XYZ file of C-alpha atoms in Angstrom:
503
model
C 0.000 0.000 0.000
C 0.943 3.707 -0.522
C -0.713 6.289 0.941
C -3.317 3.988 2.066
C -4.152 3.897 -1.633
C -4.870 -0.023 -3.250
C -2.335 -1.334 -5.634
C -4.194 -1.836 -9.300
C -1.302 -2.879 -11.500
C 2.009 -4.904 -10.976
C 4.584 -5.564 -13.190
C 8.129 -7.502 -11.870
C 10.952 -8.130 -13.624
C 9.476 -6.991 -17.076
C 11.405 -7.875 -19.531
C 11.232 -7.274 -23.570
C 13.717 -7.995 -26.689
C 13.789 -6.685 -29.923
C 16.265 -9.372 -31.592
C 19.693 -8.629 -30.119
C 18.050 -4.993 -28.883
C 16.744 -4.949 -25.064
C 14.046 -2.965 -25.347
C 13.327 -3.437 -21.354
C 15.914 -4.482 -19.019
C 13.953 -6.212 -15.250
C 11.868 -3.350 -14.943
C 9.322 -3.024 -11.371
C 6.509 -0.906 -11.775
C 3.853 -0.640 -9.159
C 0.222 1.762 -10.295
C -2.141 2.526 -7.527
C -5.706 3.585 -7.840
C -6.729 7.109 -7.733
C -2.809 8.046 -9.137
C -2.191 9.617 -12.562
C 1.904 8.226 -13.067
C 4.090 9.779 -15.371
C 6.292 7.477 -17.488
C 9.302 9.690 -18.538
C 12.779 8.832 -20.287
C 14.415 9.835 -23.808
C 12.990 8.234 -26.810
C 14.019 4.567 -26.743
C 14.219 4.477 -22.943
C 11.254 1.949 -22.979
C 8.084 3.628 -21.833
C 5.934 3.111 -24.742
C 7.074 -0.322 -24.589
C 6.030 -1.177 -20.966
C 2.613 0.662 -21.279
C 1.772 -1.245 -24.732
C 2.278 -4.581 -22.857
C 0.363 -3.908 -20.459
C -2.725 -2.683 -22.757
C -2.225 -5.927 -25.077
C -0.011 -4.850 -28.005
C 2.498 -6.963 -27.363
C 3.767 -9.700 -25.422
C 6.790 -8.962 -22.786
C 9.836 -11.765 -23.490
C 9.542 -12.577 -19.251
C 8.650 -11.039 -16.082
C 4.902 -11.238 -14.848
C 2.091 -8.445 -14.526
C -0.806 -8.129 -12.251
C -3.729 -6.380 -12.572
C -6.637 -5.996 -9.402
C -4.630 -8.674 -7.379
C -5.257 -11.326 -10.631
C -2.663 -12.760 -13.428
C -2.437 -10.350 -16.208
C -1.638 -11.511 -19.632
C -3.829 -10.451 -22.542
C -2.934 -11.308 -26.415
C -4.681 -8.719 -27.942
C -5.607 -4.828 -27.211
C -8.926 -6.155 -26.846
C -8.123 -8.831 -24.295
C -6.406 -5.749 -22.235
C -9.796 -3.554 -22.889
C -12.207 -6.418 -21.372
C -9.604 -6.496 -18.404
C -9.523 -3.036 -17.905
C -7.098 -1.219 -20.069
C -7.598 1.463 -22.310
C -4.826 2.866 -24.206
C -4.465 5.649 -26.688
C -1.553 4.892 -29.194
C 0.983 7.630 -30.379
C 0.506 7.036 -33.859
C -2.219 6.975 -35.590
C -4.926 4.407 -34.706
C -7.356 5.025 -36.505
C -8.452 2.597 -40.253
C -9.004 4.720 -43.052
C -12.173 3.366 -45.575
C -14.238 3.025 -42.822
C -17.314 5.242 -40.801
C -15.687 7.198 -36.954
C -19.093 4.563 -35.797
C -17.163 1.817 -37.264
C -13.739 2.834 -36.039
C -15.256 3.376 -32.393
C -16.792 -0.401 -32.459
C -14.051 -2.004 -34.353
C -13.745 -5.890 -33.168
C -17.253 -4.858 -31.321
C -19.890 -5.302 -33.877
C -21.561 -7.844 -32.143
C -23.218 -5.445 -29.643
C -25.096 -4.161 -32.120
C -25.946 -7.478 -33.685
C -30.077 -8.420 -34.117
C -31.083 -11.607 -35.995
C -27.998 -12.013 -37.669
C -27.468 -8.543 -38.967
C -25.786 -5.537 -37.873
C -28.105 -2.214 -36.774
C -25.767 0.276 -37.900
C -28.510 2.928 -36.955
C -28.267 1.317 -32.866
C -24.225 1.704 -33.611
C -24.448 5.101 -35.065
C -26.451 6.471 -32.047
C -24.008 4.519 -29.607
C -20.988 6.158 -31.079
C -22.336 9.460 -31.399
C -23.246 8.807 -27.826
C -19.518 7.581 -27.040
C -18.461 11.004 -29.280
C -20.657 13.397 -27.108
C -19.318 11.665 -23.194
C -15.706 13.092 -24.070
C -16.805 15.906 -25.352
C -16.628 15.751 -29.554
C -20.163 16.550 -30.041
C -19.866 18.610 -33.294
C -19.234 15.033 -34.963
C -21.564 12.585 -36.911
C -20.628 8.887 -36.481
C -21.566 7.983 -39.850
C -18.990 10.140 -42.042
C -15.996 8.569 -43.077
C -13.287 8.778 -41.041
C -11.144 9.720 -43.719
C -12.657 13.482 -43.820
C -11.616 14.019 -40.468
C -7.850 15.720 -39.733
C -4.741 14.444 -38.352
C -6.578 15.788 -34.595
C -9.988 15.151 -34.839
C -9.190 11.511 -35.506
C -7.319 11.330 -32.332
C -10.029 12.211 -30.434
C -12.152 9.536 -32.255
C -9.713 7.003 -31.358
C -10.297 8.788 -27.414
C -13.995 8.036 -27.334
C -13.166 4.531 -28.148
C -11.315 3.983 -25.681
C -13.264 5.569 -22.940
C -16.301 3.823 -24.310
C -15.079 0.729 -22.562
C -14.598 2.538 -19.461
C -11.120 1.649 -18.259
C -9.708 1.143 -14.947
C -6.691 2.301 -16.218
C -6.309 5.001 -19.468
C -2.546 4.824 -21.090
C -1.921 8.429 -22.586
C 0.805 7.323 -24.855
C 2.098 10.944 -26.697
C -1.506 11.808 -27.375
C -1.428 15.550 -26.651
C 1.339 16.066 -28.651
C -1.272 15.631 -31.792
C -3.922 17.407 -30.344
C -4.719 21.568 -30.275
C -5.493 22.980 -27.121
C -9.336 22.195 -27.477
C -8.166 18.466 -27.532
C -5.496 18.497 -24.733
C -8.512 20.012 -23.160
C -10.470 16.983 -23.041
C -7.829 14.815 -22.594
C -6.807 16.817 -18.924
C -10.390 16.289 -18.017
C -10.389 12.837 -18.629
C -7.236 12.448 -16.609
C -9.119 14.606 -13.514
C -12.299 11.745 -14.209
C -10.244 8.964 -13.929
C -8.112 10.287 -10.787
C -11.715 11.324 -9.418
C -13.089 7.916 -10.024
C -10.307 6.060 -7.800
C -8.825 4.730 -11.395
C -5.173 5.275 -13.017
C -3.364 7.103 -15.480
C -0.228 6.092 -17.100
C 0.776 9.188 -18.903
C 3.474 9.712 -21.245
C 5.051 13.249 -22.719
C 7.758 14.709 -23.607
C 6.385 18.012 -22.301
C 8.301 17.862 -19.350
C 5.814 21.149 -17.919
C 2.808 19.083 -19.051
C 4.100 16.076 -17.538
C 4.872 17.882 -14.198
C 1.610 19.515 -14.327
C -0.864 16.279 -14.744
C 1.193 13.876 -12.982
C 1.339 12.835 -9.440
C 4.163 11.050 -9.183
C 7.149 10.312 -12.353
C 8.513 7.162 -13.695
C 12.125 7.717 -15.085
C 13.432 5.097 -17.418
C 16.910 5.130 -19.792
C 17.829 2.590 -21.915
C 15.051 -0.112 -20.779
C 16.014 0.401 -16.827
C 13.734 2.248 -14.328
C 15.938 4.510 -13.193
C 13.979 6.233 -10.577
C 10.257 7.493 -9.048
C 9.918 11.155 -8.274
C 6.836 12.040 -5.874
C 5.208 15.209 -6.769
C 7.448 17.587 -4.218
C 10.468 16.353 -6.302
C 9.203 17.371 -9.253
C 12.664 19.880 -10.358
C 12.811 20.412 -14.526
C 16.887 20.230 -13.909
C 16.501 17.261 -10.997
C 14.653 15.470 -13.778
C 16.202 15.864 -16.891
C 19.356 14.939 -15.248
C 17.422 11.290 -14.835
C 16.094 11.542 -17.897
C 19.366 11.632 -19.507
C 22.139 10.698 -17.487
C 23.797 14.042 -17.334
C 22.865 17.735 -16.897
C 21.114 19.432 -19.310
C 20.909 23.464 -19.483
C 17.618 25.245 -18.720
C 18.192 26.928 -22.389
C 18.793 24.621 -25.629
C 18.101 26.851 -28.258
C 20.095 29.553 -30.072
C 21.663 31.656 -27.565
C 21.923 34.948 -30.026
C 19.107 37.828 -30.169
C 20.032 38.607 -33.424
C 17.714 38.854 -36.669
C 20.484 37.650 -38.902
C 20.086 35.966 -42.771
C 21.613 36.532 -46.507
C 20.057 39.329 -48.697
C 19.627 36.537 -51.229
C 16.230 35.487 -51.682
C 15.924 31.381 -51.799
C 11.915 30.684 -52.119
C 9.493 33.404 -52.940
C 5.776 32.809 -52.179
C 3.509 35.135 -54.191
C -0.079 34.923 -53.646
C -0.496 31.462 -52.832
C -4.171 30.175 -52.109
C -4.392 25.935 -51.244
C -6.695 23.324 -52.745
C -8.528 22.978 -50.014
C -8.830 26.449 -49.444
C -7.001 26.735 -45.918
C -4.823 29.398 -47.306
C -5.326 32.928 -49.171
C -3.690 34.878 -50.797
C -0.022 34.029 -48.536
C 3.135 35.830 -50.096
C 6.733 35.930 -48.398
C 10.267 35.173 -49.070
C 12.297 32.739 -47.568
C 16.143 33.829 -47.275
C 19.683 32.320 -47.665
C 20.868 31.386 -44.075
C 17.604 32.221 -42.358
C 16.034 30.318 -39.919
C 11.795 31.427 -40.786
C 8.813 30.321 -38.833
C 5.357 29.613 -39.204
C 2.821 29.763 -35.965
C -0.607 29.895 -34.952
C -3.523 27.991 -34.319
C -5.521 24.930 -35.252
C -6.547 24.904 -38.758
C -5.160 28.430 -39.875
C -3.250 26.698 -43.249
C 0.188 26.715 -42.186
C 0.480 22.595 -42.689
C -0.654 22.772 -45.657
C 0.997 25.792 -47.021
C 4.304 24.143 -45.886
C 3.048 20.851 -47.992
C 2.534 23.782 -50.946
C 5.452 25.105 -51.042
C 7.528 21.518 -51.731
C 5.348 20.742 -54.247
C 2.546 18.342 -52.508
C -0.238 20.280 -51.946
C -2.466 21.861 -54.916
C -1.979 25.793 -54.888
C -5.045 27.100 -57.215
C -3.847 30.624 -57.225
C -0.554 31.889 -57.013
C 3.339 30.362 -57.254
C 5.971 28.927 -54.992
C 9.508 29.484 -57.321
C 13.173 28.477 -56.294
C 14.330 32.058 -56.360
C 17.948 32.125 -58.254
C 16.684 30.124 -60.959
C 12.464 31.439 -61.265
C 11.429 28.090 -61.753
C 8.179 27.069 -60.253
C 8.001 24.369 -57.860
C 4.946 22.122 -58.684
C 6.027 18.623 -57.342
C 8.551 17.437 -55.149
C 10.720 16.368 -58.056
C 11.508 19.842 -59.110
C 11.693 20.645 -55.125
C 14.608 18.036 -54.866
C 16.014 19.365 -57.907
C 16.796 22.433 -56.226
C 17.966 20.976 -52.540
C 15.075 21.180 -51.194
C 13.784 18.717 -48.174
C 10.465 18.358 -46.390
C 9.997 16.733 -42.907
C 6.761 15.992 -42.303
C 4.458 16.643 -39.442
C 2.562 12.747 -39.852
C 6.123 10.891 -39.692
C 4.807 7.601 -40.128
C 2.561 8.662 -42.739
C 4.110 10.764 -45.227
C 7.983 10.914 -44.355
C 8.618 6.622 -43.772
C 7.927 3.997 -44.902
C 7.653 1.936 -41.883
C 7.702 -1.877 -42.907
C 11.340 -1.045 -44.967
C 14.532 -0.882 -43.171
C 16.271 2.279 -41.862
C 18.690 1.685 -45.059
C 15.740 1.847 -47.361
C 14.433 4.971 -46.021
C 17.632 6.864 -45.766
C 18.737 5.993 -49.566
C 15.148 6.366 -50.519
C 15.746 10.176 -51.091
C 19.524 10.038 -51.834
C 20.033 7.618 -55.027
C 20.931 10.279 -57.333
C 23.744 11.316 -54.498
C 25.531 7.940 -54.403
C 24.627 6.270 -57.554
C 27.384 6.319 -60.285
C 25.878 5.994 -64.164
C 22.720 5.069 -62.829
C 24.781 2.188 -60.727
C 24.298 1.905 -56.837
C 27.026 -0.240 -55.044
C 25.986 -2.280 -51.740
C 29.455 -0.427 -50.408
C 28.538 3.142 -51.184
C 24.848 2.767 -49.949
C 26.374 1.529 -47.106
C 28.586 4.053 -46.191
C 25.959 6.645 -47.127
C 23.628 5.517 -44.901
C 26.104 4.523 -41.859
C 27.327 8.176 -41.945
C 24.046 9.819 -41.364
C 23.069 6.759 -38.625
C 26.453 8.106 -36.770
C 25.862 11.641 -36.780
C 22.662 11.908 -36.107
C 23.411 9.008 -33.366
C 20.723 6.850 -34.479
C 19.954 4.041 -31.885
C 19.104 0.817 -33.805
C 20.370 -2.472 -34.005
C 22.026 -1.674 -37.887
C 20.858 -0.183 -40.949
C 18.679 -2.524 -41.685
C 16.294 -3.020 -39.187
C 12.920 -2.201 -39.722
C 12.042 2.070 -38.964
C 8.847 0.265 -37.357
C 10.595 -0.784 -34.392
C 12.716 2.464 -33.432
C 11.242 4.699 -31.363
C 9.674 7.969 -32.122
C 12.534 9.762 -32.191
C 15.048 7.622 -33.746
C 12.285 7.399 -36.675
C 12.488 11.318 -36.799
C 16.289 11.061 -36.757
C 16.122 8.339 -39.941
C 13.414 10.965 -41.513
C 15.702 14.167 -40.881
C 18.544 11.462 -42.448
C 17.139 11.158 -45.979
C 17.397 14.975 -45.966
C 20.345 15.717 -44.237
C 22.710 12.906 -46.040
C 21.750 14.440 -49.612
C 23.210 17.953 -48.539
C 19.785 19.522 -48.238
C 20.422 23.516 -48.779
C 16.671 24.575 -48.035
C 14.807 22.615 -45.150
C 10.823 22.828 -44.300
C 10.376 21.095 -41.052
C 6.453 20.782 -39.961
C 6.150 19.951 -36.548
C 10.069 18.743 -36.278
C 10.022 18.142 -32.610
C 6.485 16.250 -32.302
C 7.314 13.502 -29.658
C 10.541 13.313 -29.314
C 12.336 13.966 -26.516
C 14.576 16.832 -24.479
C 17.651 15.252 -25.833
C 16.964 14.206 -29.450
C 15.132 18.168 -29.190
C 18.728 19.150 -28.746
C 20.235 17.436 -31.667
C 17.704 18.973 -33.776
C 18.465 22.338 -32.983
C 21.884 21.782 -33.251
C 21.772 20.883 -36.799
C 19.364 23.790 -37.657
C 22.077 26.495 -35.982
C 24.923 24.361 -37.997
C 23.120 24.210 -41.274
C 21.914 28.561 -40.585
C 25.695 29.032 -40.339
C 26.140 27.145 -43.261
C 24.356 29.369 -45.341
C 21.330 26.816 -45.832
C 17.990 27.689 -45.016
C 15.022 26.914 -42.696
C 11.339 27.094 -42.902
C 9.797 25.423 -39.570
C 6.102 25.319 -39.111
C 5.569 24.645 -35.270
C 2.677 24.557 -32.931
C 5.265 24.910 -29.650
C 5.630 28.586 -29.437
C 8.586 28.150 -26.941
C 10.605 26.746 -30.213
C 9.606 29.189 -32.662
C 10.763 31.972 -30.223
C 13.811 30.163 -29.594
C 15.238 29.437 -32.904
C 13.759 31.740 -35.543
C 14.981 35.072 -37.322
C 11.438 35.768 -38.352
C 8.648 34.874 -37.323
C 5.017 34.756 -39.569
C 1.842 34.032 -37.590
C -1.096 32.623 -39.394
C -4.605 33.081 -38.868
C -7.756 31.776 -40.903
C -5.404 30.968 -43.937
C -3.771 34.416 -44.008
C -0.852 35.783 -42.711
C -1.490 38.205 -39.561
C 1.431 39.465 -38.402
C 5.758 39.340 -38.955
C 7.773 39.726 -36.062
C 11.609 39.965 -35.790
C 14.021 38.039 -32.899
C 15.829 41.439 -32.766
C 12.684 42.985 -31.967
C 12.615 40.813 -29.169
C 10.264 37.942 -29.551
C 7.990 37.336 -27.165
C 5.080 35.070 -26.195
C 2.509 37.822 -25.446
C 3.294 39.440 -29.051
C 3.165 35.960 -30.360
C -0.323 35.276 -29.231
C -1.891 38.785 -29.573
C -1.378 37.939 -33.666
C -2.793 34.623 -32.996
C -6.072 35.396 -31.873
């Protein structure tokens, strides 16, 4: 007992390989009702892993769990939801083809099942039902899921989960897709559960948010639990030193207050409105050593304008050009043509391909760098991609192992690798930080003030205002598809002038 407070989930000696990779090394973990634990550690350090075996994912190599005093063992996600579990996956777990009401009751049909056939009208009112308990209530169950965003599809995959009523809810990276209306819901879930005597296993790399929802904190590195912080422990320097292993400043971005960039023009945007009509009208001119960032709110076009401008987004009005040349960029051919890269903000989506290796993902976008008369040796791929895996300090078990298994950010390391090994002059990162943690955060930044000094060029599109304060010459702030405001670092940029052209 702690605190008087019941024990509801056990797990000794927990252990999990990936091949030759231990993915968790013996790990103890003890969950008591009415708690809301924080699982915290740098990206590989095994927290997704332990929470996923508990909700059903996968199977752990040994050790045994316990869940309300019984055996706990389940072979699916759905065993771990009858027992008790409810867990909301960082990527995307949502199927595409298929109504929200059929993603909320998928592998659940049978509740709604009379004489043999399936009342989708009893499952559309359940969902909608489901929707309208967390909160979504401006949501109809029976559109397809696929004309829902990136967000909105998170929170479908929330009322599933909560639809089974859980005794414990696993908040695996969730808010880090979700605006501020979402996170919303999600912190009042996390306040119903606490309320309700149940648990919450929550996972961030917001170390504020984490501090802020969490009674007590987890720390893992490298597959060991390194330590548990109570809530008057929680220090940001006291915990990124377990995070990590070492001390870590208060301030990792760029130390200079300087607006500083080339007079050279790189990318000009002239009047560009999207396909889908998100943005009007946007011009501006990216520079040659500048570090330029987008910000603002949910839905005000700046995804999609940064999908524009390399070429993968329809622009019905207007023209993104490569500057020196004037040449319009209206695919990501011509994009690449001119050095450009693109890191997307869905990673698994639409920057990897997850069932190929990290070889095949790296030399996916750097053939034409390596090949020699059309001719691609196993030695010079291999080199290629073994250089960007050591200096971007890639943890994997070799080049070829599958992206699929690495963890968020190692998979954002391999995606910033296809860009970074082809000497990528102009760089448009959407969302580059999105669930990764302090340290790989670090590396990130490090290689944006490298490649700024270099002469190359940055556009990032970010949603963490702290970041686009910290690293940008310029700043642009969007709002309703238009652009509502500049402001300059040697103007001194600020949060409060950041959100007063937000909203």
């Amino acid at each position: 007992m702690k605190n008087n407070k019941e024990i509801l989930f056990e797990a000794k000696e927990l252990c999990k390989n990936f091949g030759s990779t231990a993915a968790l090394k013996h790990v103890n973990l003890t969950v008591y009702r009415g708690e809301v634990r924080g699982l915290i550690g740098e990206n590989g350090s095994g927290k997704s892993t332990i929470s996923s075996i508990a909700a059903g994912m996968q199977p752990a190599t040994s050790g045994e769990m316990y869940f309300k005093g019984q055996p706990h063992k389940p072979a699916t996600m759905i065993d771990g939801a009858k027992a008790g579990f409810g867990m909301i996956v960082q990527e995307m777990g949502t199927i595409p083809g298929i109504t929200i009401a059929q993603n909320i009751f998928l592998g659940q049909e049978n509740l709604f099942k009379k004489h043999g056939f399936i009342s989708l009208k009893d499952m559309y009112k359940e969902a909608k039902k489901a929707l309208d308990a967390i909160g979504f209530t401006d949501c109809d169950p029976k559109m397809y899921i696929d004309a829902l965003n990136m967000q909105d599809r998170k929170l479908v995959e929330i009322a599933k989960v909560m639809y089974n009523k859980p005794e414990v809810l696993v908040v695996d990276e969730t808010t880090t897709a979700l605006s501020q209306k979402g996170r919303d819901i999600i912190y009042k879930l996390i306040k119903q559960m606490k309320e309700e005597n149940k648990a919450v296993l929550f996972i961030s790399h917001d170390l504020d948010e984490t501090m802020k929802q969490c009674d007590t904190l987890t720390v893992l590195r490298d597959g060991e639990l390194v330590t548990t912080l109570e809530k008057s422990e929680f220090e940001p320097g006291k915990v990124k030193s377990c995070m990590v292993g070492r001390e870590i400043g208060e301030h990792y971005y760029r130390e200079d207050k300087i607006c500083t960039y080339d007079k050279e023009v790189v990318i000009r945007v002239e009047n560009v409105t999207t396909g889908r009509g998100l943005t009007e009208n946007v011009s501006f001119e990216l520079h040659k050593g500048e570090i330029l960032g987008i910000g603002g709110l949910s839905h005000c076009g700046m995804h999609e304008l940064g999908r524009a401008i390399f070429g993968e987004e329809p622009i019905v009005t207007g023209k993104v050009t490569y500057a020196p040349t004037g040449e319009e960029i209206v695919n990501a051919r011509i994009a690449m043509k001119h050095e450009m890269g693109y890191v997307s903000k869905n990673r698994d989506i639409e920057a990897l391909v997850l069932t190929a290796s990290i070889r095949d993902n790296i030399i996916g976008a750097g053939f034409d760098k390596v090949s020699n008369h059309g001719i691609i040796t196993p030695k010079s791929e291999k080199e290629y991609v073994g250089k960007q895996v050591e200096v971007l300090r890639i943890k994997c078990a070799g080049i070829d192992q599958a992206v699929k298994f690495l963890s968020g950010g190692n998979k954002q390391k391999v995606v910033f690798g296809k860009w970074i090994g082809r000497g990528t002059k102009i760089l448009i990162l959407d969302c580059p930080t999105r669930g990764v943690d302090i340290g790989v955060k670090a590396a990130m930044y490090e290689i944006m003030v490298q490649m700024k000094a270099e002469g190359k060029s940055i556009l990032i599109i970010s949603e963490e205002m702290a970041e686009l304060i910290g690293m940008c010459d310029r700043l642009l702030i969007m709002k309703d598809g238009v652009i509502s405001g500049e402001l300059k670092r040697d103007d001194g940029l600020d949060e409060k002038a950041v959100i007063e052209n937000m909203i």
